[in-house]
Structures are given as C-alpha cells and as structure tokens.
C-alpha cells in the first residue's frame, strides 16, 4: 500500500544521506592525509647521501670460486661429516625441526630433496647449524659439504631424468566453473561464488588437482547452479536463440553436450540424454521446458564438472590427445573451456602440430579472456587477490579504505601483469616499469594527479616510487601486518614468491621480535632486528631477508609513500642499495635469472594444474636457457610452456607401467 511505499522511500533517502556523509568523510580524510604526507615526504630518509646502488666488488665472489675448486668424494668426505655432526639430531627417529637427513640420504637422486639440501647448505654457511654448544665441523669440512651440495645437487644433470608427471582427474575450480558457464551459456552469472572455497594446495594455485576433489557438499550446489543458469538462459530471448540455433532439439542438445563435455559425445553418453528429453515430452512438457530440463542434466554430469584426460597406455611417452590439448590450452590461458575454433582444430587432429599450437596461443592471448592470467594466475602467485577478502583496514577508523579502492588495488596488478604478457615485455619490467593502471580513487591514494573517473586505464609513471609491483598497494598490503609494515614479511615474500629461494623455516624456540614503538623510537626496528640477529640461529636467514624488506620501508602497511625511514640494504654478495629504486637495480643486476626461473616454475605449475616435482626442473632450465638472452620475455614464456614436454606429453608412472605389463 501507500504506507509501505512511503516507508521504503524514507529508507532509500536515509541510505542516500548516509552514503553522502561517508563519501564526504572520505574526501575530508584524503585532503588531511595529503597535507600530512606532503610534510612527511619532505622529511629525508636516513643516510640520504648514500648511493642508490653499488654493485658487488670482485672480492665478494671469492667464496663461490673457492667452492667450485673442490671436488668432494661423497662416501669418504661428505658422509662422515654428516654422520658426525648432523645425524645425531636429524636422523629419522629424532628429526629435530622436522628435518630428517637420514631418510633423505637414502633417496636418489639427491636432487629429489633439493630444498632440504639447499637449507642444509645455507645453515652451514651462516653458522646456524650445528647450533652453539654442539660439536661443529671445521671450516674445510663445512666447505666440503657445501661444495657437494652445489655440484651434485644444484648442478645436477637433469638430462638423466625424463618424466612428464601425472595430473589426476579433478573438478573445475570455482573460477573455472564461472568462466566456463559464461562462455558456454553467454551469461556472466558467477554461480560458483556460492560454492565452498577452493584450497590453493601445494602449488599455491586454486587449480591444483590435488585439492580439487569432489565433495558431497558440492552436489546440492551443482544442482542449484544448473537450475539457476538454465532458468536465466530460458528467460533471456537472445541467449536462448543462440543455444537453440541448430535446428532440431536433438542437434541443439548434441552440440551443447560436446561444448560442455569439451570432446565428442559417445553413444553411451548420448542415449540417456535424448531419452530424458523424450520422456519430458511424453509427460506433457513443452519442447522448451523439456529442452531446459535436459540441459540441466548435462550441467550436473561429471563429464562437465570434471576435467578427466584420456589415460596413457603402457610404454613410452605419448602425445596427449587433440581434445585434451584443447582443454589444456584453454584452461591455462582463459581459465575456461575450449571455444569452437579449438574444438574444430582438435576434430581435425591439428593440436599435436607445434606450429598450430603456437598460432592458437597467439590467438588466445589476443582474446580478452586471457585477462585470467592477470586476475587469477598473477593474483594467486603474488597473493594480491587477498586484498579486500582477507587483507583490509577497519573502515570506521580508516574511511579511505573502501571496497572500490581495494578492488582497484587488485585490478592494478592484474591489468599490469596481463599487459606484460600480451606485450611480451622482459621480466625486469615486472619490478621496474614506467607505467601502471589507475583510476581516480587509486591515483588519489598514490597522490598522482590528472586521473579522473572510475575506469582503470594505463597511466605513464614519471617517478620510481610506483613503477613495477614493488610500488603496487596490493603487494605492499599483502606483505605487511594489519597496522604496520614489516621488513621481515616483505623480505621473505621477495625471496620466496619472486625469486624462488625461500629462507629456511626459523629454528624452534626463537623469541618474538619486540617491535613496539614508533619509527623514530630509541630502539628502531632495524636495531631490534640487529639484536635478534646476534643469535647465530637467526643471523643467517635475517641477513638475507631484512635488507630486502628495509628497502621498501618508504611504503606504509597499505602502500602510502613516506619519508624519514632507514631504507638501506645489502645482498649477501656485497651489493649495496637504498630504497625501492636501489632494490630494483640490485635485483635486476644480481638476481634476474632467479626471477626469470621462478616465473617459469610458477607458470608451468599453473598450466599443468599440479605441484612441480624435481624432474620438472629440467624443463624450467631448458625454457630459461632459451629466453635468457632476450631478458625472459613473458609472452614467450607462455608459448614455450604451451610446447613444453610435460604440457604436451603423458606416460604411465613407472611403477604403474610395470604392473600393467606384468
């Protein structure tokens, strides 16, 4: 009645009034913030006269040369040292710190436990292990063990191993389901947002097969989603015309099934579907209603919900099937099902031809759907997709931290990475670039003038403060605590996520770092970390972590620029740097190969949908050797991965192959 309408109108006016007040408060907050930051930016950083970057001296490489001159004998030199100084605490029974060297020594090749042995080498180098109070090897014995790890493990000849790996059947991830429905039906409904959350698994990605198992909690959601999707399609005249454009109901059903199942439909699959349609007609339902009910059945079929590849036959490597290749390419680059062109190439048996694969990848990268490489791959690799859902500020105390601002932060990194891919930019542009993507709200947050409107667009950057991902608020918020920046978190993130050289986990019983107090407190954060590092158990790791993190101290916990900080750092090889620009120069000059290999590893893992194994390092190094001369161009990485051995081949695991033959 009129009273209800009047009441609703009053509620609407109240909401609009409150929103206007919130927007006004946010504007006032930004104006005050900019005035404060202008004063703070004028404050000079500590040791302002130090060079931005100093490369390492020749003397710093002396130790690497010394290690390269040692040719240790494992049985007579290495094993006795490990037995005398390590196995008392790290045998299979004791395994202090969850480190079991006894079992690792029985596994061959030793490179299967690459991370473990690299951890051992670093702990010996830094003097962390054996711990104080325990008998310790002399300098020569320590060098012998490190030289063995460097020569026999780090420099392992990967041509000795050849294994494409195995990816089990898995369900579509939430993002894959949403995007597949969008491309199959023509409506961007995102029904999988109501599904249980996906876990990222050991690969770090939500498309990892080892976590995408089917659970009973999914079943009701799948049924509900199929009803929502098909009902919406039936209500949309244009969408329904596209689904039913192929003439008879039988043709419409069969073509829809083949696109949904991503390969030709067998007779065993087809007969129950057509019988379902005919049964509905017999029951008196209209042709449209009967067709809709049958389409719902297709959308709850395991052939739609699961990605199941044709199993390999016993014997040597085999090329994966043309239809499986179509799915591998589409889910890698689009996070969605193959389109008509990919399925047509598969039908013509053309997707085992390297030239055709290359041309299809080139085509797919030009398609807007390739933005999934920025939103999903980069967002999950860099953890920037956590900003908003998991990482946020209290909006009451921080009215500037709006949902739209956090969405723009995520979008900046996604659009930037996608641009690097499609423009085939070298890997160094990931951390040092002269452009980014902004809208008005994010530009105001960064204090960059001249950007208006809500739409994200490419913006030229004329300051080193914001060029590359070290200046992205999404990255800086991800690598901070809720109320302060953290050199330790940021340094660890650079080592682990960007460079693929994670520091060892901290020893047990390490005390927390006391970080209370402001940046200008009597005991600065750097001084507190230096006290923390006086323990030999902590010094080795923090000497690698802290300098990288301190270089980013000009950024607050949510990425605002500030002055008056101690932003100096030094790499273990002696290279010195100051601030974000110095850090970029140091990493490009000293760690570019690590950055390139790490992106290859993460992209290969994402493309395969599984955690990489030791034997995959052969492929990583092969791709790296091809791309190094050009600076690791990123689109070329995608092309190389699409042609790579584990992406195009399959084979039964060795033990299963033997069982099948017997």
PDB file of N, CA and C in Angstrom, residues 23 98 133 229 260 295 352 376 480-481 488 549 601 660:
ATOM      1  N   UNK A  23      30.968   9.492   1.859  1.00  0.00           N
ATOM      2  CA  UNK A  23      31.811   9.997   0.775  1.00  0.00           C
ATOM      3  C   UNK A  23      32.472  11.314   1.172  1.00  0.00           C
ATOM      4  N   UNK A  98      61.748 -31.081  12.169  1.00  0.00           N
ATOM      5  CA  UNK A  98      61.152 -31.818  11.039  1.00  0.00           C
ATOM      6  C   UNK A  98      62.133 -32.008   9.892  1.00  0.00           C
ATOM      7  N   UNK A 133      77.057 -24.890  21.239  1.00  0.00           N
ATOM      8  CA  UNK A 133      77.096 -25.908  22.281  1.00  0.00           C
ATOM      9  C   UNK A 133      77.249 -27.312  21.755  1.00  0.00           C
ATOM     10  N   UNK A 229      21.268 -21.297 -13.811  1.00  0.00           N
ATOM     11  CA  UNK A 229      21.863 -20.953 -15.105  1.00  0.00           C
ATOM     12  C   UNK A 229      20.868 -21.172 -16.244  1.00  0.00           C
ATOM     13  N   UNK A 260      29.986 -28.643 -23.710  1.00  0.00           N
ATOM     14  CA  UNK A 260      30.054 -28.784 -22.253  1.00  0.00           C
ATOM     15  C   UNK A 260      31.060 -29.852 -21.843  1.00  0.00           C
ATOM     16  N   UNK A 295      19.041 -29.842 -20.454  1.00  0.00           N
ATOM     17  CA  UNK A 295      20.298 -29.086 -20.348  1.00  0.00           C
ATOM     18  C   UNK A 295      20.791 -29.053 -18.898  1.00  0.00           C
ATOM     19  N   UNK A 352      48.473 -31.432 -32.303  1.00  0.00           N
ATOM     20  CA  UNK A 352      49.766 -32.008 -31.943  1.00  0.00           C
ATOM     21  C   UNK A 352      50.869 -31.423 -32.823  1.00  0.00           C
ATOM     22  N   UNK A 376      43.823 -14.241 -12.184  1.00  0.00           N
ATOM     23  CA  UNK A 376      43.899 -15.499 -11.434  1.00  0.00           C
ATOM     24  C   UNK A 376      45.352 -15.911 -11.215  1.00  0.00           C
ATOM     25  N   UNK A 480      52.461  -6.998   4.670  1.00  0.00           N
ATOM     26  CA  UNK A 480      52.518  -6.205   5.898  1.00  0.00           C
ATOM     27  C   UNK A 480      51.650  -6.830   6.972  1.00  0.00           C
ATOM     28  N   UNK A 481      51.862  -6.372   8.204  1.00  0.00           N
ATOM     29  CA  UNK A 481      50.931  -6.676   9.278  1.00  0.00           C
ATOM     30  C   UNK A 481      49.770  -5.681   9.199  1.00  0.00           C
ATOM     31  N   UNK A 488      60.509  -7.960   7.533  1.00  0.00           N
ATOM     32  CA  UNK A 488      60.688  -9.414   7.523  1.00  0.00           C
ATOM     33  C   UNK A 488      59.693 -10.066   6.558  1.00  0.00           C
ATOM     34  N   UNK A 549      63.644  -6.237   2.731  1.00  0.00           N
ATOM     35  CA  UNK A 549      62.453  -5.621   3.298  1.00  0.00           C
ATOM     36  C   UNK A 549      62.657  -4.170   3.683  1.00  0.00           C
ATOM     37  N   UNK A 601      58.685 -21.429 -13.373  1.00  0.00           N
ATOM     38  CA  UNK A 601      58.204 -22.506 -12.488  1.00  0.00           C
ATOM     39  C   UNK A 601      56.731 -22.310 -12.137  1.00  0.00           C
ATOM     40  N   UNK A 660      51.181 -52.915 -15.249  1.00  0.00           N
ATOM     41  CA  UNK A 660      50.326 -53.165 -16.406  1.00  0.00           C
ATOM     42  C   UNK A 660      50.947 -54.208 -17.320  1.00  0.00           C
TER      43      UNK A 660
END
